[in-house]
XYZ file of C-alpha atoms in Angstrom:
521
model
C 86.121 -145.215 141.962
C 85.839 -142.759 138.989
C 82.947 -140.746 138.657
C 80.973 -140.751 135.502
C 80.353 -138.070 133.498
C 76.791 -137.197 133.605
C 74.599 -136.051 130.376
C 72.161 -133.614 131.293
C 69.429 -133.019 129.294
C 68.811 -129.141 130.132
C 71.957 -127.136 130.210
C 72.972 -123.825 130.808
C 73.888 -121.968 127.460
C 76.401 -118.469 127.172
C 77.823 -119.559 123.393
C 77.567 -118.916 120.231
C 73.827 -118.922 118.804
C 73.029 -122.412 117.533
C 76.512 -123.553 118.202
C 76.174 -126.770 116.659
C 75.945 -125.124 113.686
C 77.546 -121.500 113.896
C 80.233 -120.928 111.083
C 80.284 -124.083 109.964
C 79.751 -123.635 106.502
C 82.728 -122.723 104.382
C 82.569 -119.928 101.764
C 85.194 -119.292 98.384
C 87.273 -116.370 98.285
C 88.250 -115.069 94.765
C 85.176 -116.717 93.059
C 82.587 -115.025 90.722
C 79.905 -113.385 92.354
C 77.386 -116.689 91.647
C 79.501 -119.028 92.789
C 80.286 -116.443 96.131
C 76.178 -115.962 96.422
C 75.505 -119.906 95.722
C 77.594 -120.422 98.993
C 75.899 -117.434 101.154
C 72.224 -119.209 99.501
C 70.089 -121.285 102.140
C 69.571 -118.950 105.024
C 66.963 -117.299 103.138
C 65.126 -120.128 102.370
C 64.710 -120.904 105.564
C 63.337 -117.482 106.542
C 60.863 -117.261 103.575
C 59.029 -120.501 104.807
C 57.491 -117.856 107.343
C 56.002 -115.961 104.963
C 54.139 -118.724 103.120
C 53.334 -121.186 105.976
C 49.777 -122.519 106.227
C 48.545 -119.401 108.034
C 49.066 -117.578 104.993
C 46.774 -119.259 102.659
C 43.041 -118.541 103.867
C 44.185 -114.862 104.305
C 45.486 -114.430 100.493
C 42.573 -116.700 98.917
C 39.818 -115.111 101.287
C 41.413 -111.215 100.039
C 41.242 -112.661 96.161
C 37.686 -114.024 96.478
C 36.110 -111.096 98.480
C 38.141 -107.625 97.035
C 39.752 -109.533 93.292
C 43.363 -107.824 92.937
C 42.518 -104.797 95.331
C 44.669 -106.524 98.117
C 48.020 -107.302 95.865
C 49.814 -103.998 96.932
C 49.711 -105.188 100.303
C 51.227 -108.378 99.626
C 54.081 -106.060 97.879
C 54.285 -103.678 100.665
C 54.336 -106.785 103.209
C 56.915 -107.960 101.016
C 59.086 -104.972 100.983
C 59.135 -104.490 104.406
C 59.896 -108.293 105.509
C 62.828 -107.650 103.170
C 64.073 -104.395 105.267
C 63.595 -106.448 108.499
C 65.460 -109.531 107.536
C 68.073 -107.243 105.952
C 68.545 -105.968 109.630
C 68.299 -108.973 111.410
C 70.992 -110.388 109.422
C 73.049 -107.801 109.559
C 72.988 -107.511 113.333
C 73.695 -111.607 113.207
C 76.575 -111.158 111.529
C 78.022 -107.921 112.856
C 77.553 -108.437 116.677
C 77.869 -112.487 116.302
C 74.529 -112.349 118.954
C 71.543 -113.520 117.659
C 68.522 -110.829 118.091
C 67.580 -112.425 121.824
C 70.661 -112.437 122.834
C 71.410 -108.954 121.904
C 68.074 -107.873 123.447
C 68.886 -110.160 126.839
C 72.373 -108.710 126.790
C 71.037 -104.797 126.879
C 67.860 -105.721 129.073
C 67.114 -107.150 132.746
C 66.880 -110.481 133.383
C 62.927 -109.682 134.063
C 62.336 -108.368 131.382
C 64.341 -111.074 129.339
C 61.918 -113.582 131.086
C 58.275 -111.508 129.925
C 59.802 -111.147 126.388
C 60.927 -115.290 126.215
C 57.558 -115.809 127.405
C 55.862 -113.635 124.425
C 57.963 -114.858 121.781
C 57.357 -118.473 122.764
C 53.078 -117.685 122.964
C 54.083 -116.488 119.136
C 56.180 -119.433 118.160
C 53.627 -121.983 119.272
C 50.159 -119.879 117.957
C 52.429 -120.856 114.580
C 52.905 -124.397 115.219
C 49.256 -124.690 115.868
C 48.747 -123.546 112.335
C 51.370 -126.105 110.900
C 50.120 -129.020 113.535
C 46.290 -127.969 111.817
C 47.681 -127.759 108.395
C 49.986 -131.002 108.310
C 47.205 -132.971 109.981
C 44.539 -131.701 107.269
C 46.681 -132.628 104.490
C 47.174 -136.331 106.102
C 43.257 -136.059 106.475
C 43.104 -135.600 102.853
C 45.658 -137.217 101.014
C 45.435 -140.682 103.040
C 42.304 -140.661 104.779
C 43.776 -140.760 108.222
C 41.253 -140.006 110.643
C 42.212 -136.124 111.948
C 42.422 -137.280 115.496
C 45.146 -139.870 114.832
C 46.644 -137.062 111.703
C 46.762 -134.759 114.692
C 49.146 -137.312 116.933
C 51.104 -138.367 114.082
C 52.102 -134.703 113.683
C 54.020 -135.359 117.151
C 56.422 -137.908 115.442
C 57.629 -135.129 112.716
C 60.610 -134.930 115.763
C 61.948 -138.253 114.297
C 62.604 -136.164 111.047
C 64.340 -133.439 112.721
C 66.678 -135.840 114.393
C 67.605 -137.513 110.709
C 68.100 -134.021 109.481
C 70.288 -132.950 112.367
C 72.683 -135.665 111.353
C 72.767 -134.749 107.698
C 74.438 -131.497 107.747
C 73.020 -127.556 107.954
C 73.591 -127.247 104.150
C 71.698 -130.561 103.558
C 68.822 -129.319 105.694
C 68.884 -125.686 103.407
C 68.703 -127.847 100.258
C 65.783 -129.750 101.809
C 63.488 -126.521 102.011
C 64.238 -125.213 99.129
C 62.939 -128.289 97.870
C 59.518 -128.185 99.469
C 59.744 -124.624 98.550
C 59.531 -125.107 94.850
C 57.207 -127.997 95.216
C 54.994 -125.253 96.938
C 55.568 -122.653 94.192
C 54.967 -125.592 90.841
C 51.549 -126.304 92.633
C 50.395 -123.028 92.460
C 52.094 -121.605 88.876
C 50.360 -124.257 87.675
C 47.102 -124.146 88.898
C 47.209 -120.201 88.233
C 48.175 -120.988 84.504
C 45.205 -122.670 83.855
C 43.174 -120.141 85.241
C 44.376 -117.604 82.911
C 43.650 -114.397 84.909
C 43.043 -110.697 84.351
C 46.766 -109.850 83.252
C 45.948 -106.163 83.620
C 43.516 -105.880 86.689
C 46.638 -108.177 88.161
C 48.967 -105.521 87.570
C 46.742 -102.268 88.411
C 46.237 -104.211 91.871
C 50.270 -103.676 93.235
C 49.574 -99.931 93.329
C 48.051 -99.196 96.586
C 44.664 -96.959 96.082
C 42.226 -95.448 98.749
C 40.343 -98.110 99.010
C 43.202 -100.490 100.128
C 42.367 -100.070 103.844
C 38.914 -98.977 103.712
C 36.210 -100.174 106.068
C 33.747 -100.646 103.490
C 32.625 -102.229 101.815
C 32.007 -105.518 103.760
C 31.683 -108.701 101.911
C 31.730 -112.302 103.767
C 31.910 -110.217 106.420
C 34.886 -108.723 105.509
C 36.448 -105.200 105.065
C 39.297 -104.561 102.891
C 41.112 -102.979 106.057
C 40.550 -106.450 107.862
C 41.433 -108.496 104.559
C 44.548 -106.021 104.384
C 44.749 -106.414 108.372
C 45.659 -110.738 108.045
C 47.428 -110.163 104.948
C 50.109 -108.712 107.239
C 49.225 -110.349 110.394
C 50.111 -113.886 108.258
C 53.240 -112.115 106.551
C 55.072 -110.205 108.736
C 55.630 -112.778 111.755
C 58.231 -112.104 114.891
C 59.950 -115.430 114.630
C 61.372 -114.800 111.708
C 63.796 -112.257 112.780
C 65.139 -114.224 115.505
C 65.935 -117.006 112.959
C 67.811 -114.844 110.216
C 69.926 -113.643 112.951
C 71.012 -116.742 114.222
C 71.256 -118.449 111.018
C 73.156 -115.711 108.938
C 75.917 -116.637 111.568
C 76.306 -120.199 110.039
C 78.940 -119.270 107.349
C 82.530 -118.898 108.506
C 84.061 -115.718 108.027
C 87.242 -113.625 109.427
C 84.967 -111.206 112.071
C 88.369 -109.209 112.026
C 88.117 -108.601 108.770
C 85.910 -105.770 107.774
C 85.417 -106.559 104.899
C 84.638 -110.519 104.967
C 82.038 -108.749 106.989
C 80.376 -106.725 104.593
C 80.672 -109.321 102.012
C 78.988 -111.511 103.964
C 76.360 -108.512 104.320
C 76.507 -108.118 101.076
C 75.602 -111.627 99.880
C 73.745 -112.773 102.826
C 71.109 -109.752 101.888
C 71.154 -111.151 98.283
C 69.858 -114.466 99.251
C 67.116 -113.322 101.183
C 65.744 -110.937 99.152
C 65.885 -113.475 96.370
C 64.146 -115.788 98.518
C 61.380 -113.232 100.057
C 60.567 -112.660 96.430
C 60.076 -116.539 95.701
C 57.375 -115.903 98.876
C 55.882 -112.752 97.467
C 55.215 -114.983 94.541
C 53.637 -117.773 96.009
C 51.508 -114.938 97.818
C 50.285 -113.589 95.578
C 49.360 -117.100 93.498
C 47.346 -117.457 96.514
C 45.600 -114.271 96.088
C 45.122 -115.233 92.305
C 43.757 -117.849 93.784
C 41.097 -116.821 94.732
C 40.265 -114.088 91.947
C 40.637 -116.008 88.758
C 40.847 -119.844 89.504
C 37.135 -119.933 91.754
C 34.082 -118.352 90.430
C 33.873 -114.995 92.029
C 31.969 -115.586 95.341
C 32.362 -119.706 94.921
C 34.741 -120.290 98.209
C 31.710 -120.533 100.689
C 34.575 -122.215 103.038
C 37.544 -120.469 103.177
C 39.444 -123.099 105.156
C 41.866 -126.401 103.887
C 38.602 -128.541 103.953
C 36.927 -125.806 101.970
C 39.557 -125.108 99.477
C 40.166 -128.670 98.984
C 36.278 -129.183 98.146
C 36.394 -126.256 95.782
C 39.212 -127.628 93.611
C 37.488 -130.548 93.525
C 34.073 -129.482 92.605
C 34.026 -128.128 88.798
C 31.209 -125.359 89.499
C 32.924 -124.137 91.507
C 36.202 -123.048 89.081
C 36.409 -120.543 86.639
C 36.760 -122.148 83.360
C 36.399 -125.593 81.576
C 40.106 -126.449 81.258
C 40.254 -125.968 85.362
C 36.950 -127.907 85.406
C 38.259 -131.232 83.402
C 40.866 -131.297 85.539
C 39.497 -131.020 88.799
C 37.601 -133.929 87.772
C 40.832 -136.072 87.786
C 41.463 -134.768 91.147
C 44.831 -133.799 90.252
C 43.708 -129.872 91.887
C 42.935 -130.966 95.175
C 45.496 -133.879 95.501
C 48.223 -130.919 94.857
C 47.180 -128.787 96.707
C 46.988 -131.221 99.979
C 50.641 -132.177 99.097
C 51.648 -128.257 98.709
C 49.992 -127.715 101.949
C 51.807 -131.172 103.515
C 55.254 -129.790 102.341
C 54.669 -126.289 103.645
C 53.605 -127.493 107.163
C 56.935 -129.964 106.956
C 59.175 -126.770 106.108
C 57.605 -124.675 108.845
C 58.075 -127.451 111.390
C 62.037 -127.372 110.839
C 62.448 -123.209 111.243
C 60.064 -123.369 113.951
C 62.511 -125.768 115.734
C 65.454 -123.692 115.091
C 63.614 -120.406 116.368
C 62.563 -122.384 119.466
C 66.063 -122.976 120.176
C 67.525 -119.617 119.420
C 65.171 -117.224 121.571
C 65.650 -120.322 124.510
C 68.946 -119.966 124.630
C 69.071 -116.290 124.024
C 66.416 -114.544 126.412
C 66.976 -117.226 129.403
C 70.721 -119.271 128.790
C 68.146 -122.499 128.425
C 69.850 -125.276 126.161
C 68.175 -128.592 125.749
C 68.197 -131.325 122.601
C 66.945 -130.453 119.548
C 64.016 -133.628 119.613
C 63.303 -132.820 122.799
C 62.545 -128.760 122.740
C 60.713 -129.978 119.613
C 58.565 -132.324 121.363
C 57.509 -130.244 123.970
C 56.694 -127.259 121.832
C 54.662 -129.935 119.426
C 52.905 -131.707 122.387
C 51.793 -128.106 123.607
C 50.575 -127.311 120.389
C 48.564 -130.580 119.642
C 46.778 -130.252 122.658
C 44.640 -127.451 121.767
C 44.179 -128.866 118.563
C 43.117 -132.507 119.661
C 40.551 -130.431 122.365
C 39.143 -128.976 119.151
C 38.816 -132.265 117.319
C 37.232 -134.082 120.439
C 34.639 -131.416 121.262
C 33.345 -131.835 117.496
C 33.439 -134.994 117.090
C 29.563 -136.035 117.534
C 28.628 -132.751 115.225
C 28.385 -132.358 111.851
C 31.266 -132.242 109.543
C 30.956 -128.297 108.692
C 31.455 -127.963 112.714
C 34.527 -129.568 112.933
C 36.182 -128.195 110.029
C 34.497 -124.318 111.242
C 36.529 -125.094 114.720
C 39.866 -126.057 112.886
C 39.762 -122.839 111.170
C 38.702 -120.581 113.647
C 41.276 -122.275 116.480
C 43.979 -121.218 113.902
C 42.869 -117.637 113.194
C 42.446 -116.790 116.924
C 46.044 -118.786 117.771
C 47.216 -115.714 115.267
C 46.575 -113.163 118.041
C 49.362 -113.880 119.323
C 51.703 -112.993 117.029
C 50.045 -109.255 116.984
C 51.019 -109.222 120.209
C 54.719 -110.383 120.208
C 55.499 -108.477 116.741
C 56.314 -104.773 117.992
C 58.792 -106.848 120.916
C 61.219 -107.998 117.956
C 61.053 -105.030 115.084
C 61.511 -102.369 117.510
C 64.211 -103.402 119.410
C 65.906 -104.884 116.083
C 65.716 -101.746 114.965
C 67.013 -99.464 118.130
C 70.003 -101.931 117.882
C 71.240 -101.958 114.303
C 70.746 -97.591 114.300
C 73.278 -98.047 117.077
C 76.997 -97.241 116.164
C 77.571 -98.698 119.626
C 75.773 -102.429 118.184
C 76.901 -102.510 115.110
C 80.015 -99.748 114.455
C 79.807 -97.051 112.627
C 80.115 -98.580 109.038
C 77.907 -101.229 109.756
C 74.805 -99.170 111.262
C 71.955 -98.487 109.414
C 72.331 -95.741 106.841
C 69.679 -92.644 107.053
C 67.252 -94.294 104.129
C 67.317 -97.382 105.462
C 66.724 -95.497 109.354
C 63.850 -93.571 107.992
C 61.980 -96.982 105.651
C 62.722 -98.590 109.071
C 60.861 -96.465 111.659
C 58.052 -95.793 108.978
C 57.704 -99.554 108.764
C 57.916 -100.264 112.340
C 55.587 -97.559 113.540
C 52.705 -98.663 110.724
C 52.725 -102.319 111.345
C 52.689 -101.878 115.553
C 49.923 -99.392 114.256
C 48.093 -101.962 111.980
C 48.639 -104.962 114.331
C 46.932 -103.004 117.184
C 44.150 -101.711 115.114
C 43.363 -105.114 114.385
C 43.452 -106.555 117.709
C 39.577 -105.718 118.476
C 38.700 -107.880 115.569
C 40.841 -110.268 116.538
C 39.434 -110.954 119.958
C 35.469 -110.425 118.544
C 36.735 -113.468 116.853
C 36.837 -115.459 119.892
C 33.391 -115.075 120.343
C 32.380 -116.321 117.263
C 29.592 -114.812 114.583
C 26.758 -112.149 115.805
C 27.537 -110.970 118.660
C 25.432 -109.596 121.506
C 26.172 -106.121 122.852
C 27.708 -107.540 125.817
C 30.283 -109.720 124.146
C 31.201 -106.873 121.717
C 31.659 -104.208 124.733
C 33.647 -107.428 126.815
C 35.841 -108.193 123.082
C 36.682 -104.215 123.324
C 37.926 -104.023 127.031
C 39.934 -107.083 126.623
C 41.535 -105.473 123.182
C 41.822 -102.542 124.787
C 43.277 -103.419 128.210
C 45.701 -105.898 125.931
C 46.877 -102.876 123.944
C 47.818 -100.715 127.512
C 49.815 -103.977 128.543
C 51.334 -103.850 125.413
C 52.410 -100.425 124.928
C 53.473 -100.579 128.800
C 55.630 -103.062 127.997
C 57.224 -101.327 124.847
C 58.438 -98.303 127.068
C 60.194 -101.189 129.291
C 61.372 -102.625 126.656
C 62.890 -99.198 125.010
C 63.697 -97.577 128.276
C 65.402 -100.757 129.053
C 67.445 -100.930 125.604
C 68.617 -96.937 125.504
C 69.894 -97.591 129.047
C 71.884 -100.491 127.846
C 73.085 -98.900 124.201
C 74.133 -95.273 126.510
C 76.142 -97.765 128.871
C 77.844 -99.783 125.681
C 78.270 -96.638 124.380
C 80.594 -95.172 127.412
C 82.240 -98.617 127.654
C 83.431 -98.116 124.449
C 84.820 -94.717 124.849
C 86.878 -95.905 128.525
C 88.202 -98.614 126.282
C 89.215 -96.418 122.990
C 90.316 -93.858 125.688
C 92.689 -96.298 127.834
């Protein structure tokens, strides 16, 4: 009797990252260099829905409303530095053909691969708690659907991903980009009618002292904490696993030096084209909340709240703004900007999921079904949230919504200095990347600077972070408890770094020898 082949549903995985979908998409040779970059487009996309996902938008509105432009320059220096660290994690995609956890996992122990899956995953789904809260508050608003069931209905956004796993990688690209400029319309256009300080908007994209002050505090804020989520929101770990697995999706020669740097080469064009598209809707967000609100208006600075101020015409800055919100046409688009953003977020998030699985612990499973897991863990928080409220008042429930995502952000704090500093050790390493290919001594020095100042920054603000979980006013007890926790998190986490580096220089001296034998014999 012949045996039957069976289908298992978790596999082991040694490949290619994302096999399904690594080099599959063809690029010219001998065409102008917009037809060459129109082929290399898409990956960037992708990577730029991180920086304008739904955890973005209180942050930028809150910074306009409470400091006016003061906070722009750090959306530009965010900015700049996402670019540099995308630049690098593509790079080290294409050059090495490893993704970024499967170039850590390959140069680290099999503990220590373990701790850093288990990180990056705490990261992944403290996102998908902000997209399960923002899709589910758009369904809430646009159709009335009671948030409980909006919440549950989030689950079934797996039966997309399966459609769009059927429909091709460059289909899927085309998609976001999509939702991307229905994102980016919303906001231009709400922003145009607000007709803002052209000149205080410009001043604000030079830093000045008072960009990270403490003081002074306004809705109890600082601009050091406004500046402090700005970055938090923009700057996320997931991203860099993505852009290294995904840059890998075009088919090149990998014997060819110089397919390689021309896929370098065009592969860094399309995301920094891209990043700016997310700098842009940024900062509408942060025009937001200077020049279309009344200065002071957004009592509420969460969906509910913002919804409720577009809709309310005391609350906006001029008539034109007013007559419309009156229609409703303000609030409706921004509910379906929010909608599409969560929708775009929900398909990278999938795709990360699956790289740093199958990277840090050889882990493959379906693409619904690593989707539905990470989405039921994430609901269930959420749907905790929503039950507990339920018999108080409206405000309550909506004040829990906002502050579950804010604190879910803590742990992305945590997992950030785990990607940029190893994705930095490795692409400085002639042994990773070759000597043409590793980073030059600008981009070595921008890169260390920006590494050390946002592991800096995201510390820093990890005491604030955890007062968070204890809500407004504290007592002295909860403040000194917030403060050992934040402190004792920021040992574990420097510990943990030193593994991490020892760990990596150990594996880039032994790479490094291997090489020589080889060259030698």
């Amino acid at each position: 009797m012949r045996e039957k082949n069976k289908q298992h549903l978790i596999t082991h995985a040694n490949g290619a990252s994302l096999a399904e979908i690594n080099g599959t998409v063809k690029v010219p040779e001998g065409k102008s260099f917009f037809r060459t970059l129109l082929a290399y487009s898409g990956p960037g996309a992708l990577v730029a829905v991180g920086y304008m996902d739904p955890g973005n938008w209180s942050t930028s509105i809150t910074g306009g409303q409470n400091f006016q432009y003061l906070l722009m320059s750090v959306i530009l220096m965010s900015s700049l530095i996402a670019m540099l660290l995308q630049y690098m994690a593509a790079k080290l995609g294409i050059v090495t053909q490893m993704d970024l956890a499967q170039a850590i996992r390959a140069r680290t122990s099999k503990a220590l691969g373990i701790v850093l899956w288990i990180l990056t995953e705490l990261a992944i789904m403290a996102t998908d708690i902000a997209e399960v809260i923002g899709a589910a508050i758009a369904l809430y608003l646009l159709f009335s659907i009671p948030l409980g069931l909006a919440v549950v209905i989030t689950v079934f956004d797996v039966l997309l991903l399966l459609l769009l796993t059927k429909v091709g990688f460059r289909k899927i690209e085309a998609i976001v980009v999509c939702l991307i400029f229905v994102i980016l319309f919303v906001f231009v256009y709400q922003v145009a009618l607000s007709n803002p300080d052209w000149s205080a908007l410009v001043k604000g994209f030079v830093p000045s002292s008072q960009t990270f002050a403490e003081s002074p505090k306004i809705g109890g804020q600082t601009p050091l904490t406004g500046a402090l989520g700005i970055i938090g929101a923009t700057v996320m770990p997931h991203n860099l696993y993505l852009h290294s697995a995904i840059s890998q999706t075009r088919a090149i020669d990998h014997s060819d030096e110089k397919q390689v740097a021309k896929a370098v080469r065009f592969t860094t064009w399309d995301s920094n084209i891209q990043l700016t598209l997310a700098m842009l809707v940024n900062a509408l967000l942060l025009i937001m909340g200077v020049a279309v609100f009344k200065s002071g208006a957004v009592k509420d600075p969460s969906f509910f709240g913002l919804y409720e101020a577009l809709s309310n015409p005391a609350t906006l800055s001029n008539g034109l703004l007013a007559n419309v919100a009156r229609s409703g046409v303000l609030s409706t688009l921004f509910a379906v900007a929010l909608l599409a953003s969560g929708q775009n977020s929900t398909i990278t998030g999938t795709l990360t999921g699956q790289v740093i699985m199958e990277g840090f612990i050889e882990m493959r499973m379906p693409i619904w079904l690593r989707r539905l897991v990470t989405r039921l863990l994430s609901v269930v928080p959420v749907l905790i949230c929503v039950l507990l409220t339920r018999g108080q008042s409206t405000v309550a429930e909506h004040e829990a919504l906002n502050d579950l995502m804010n604190n879910s952000q803590v742990f992305l704090a945590f997992a950030l200095p785990f990607s940029i500093i190893p994705l930095l050790m490795m692409t400085d390493s002639a042994a990773e990347m070759g000597h043409r290919f590793k980073n030059n001594l600008v981009v070595k020095v921008l890169g260390w600077i920006s590494v050390v100042a946002l592991t800096y920054l995201n510390l820093r603000g990890l005491p604030n972070q955890i007062e968070s979980f204890f809500g407004s006013n504290l007592s002295a007890d909860q403040l000194f408890l917030a403060h050992a926790i934040a402190d004792s998190l920021i040992v574990i986490v420097l510990v943990l770094l030193a593994w991490t580096i020892f760990e990596l220089y150990r594996g880039d001296k032994k790479q490094a020898l291997l090489m020589e034998e080889e060259s030698a014999n």
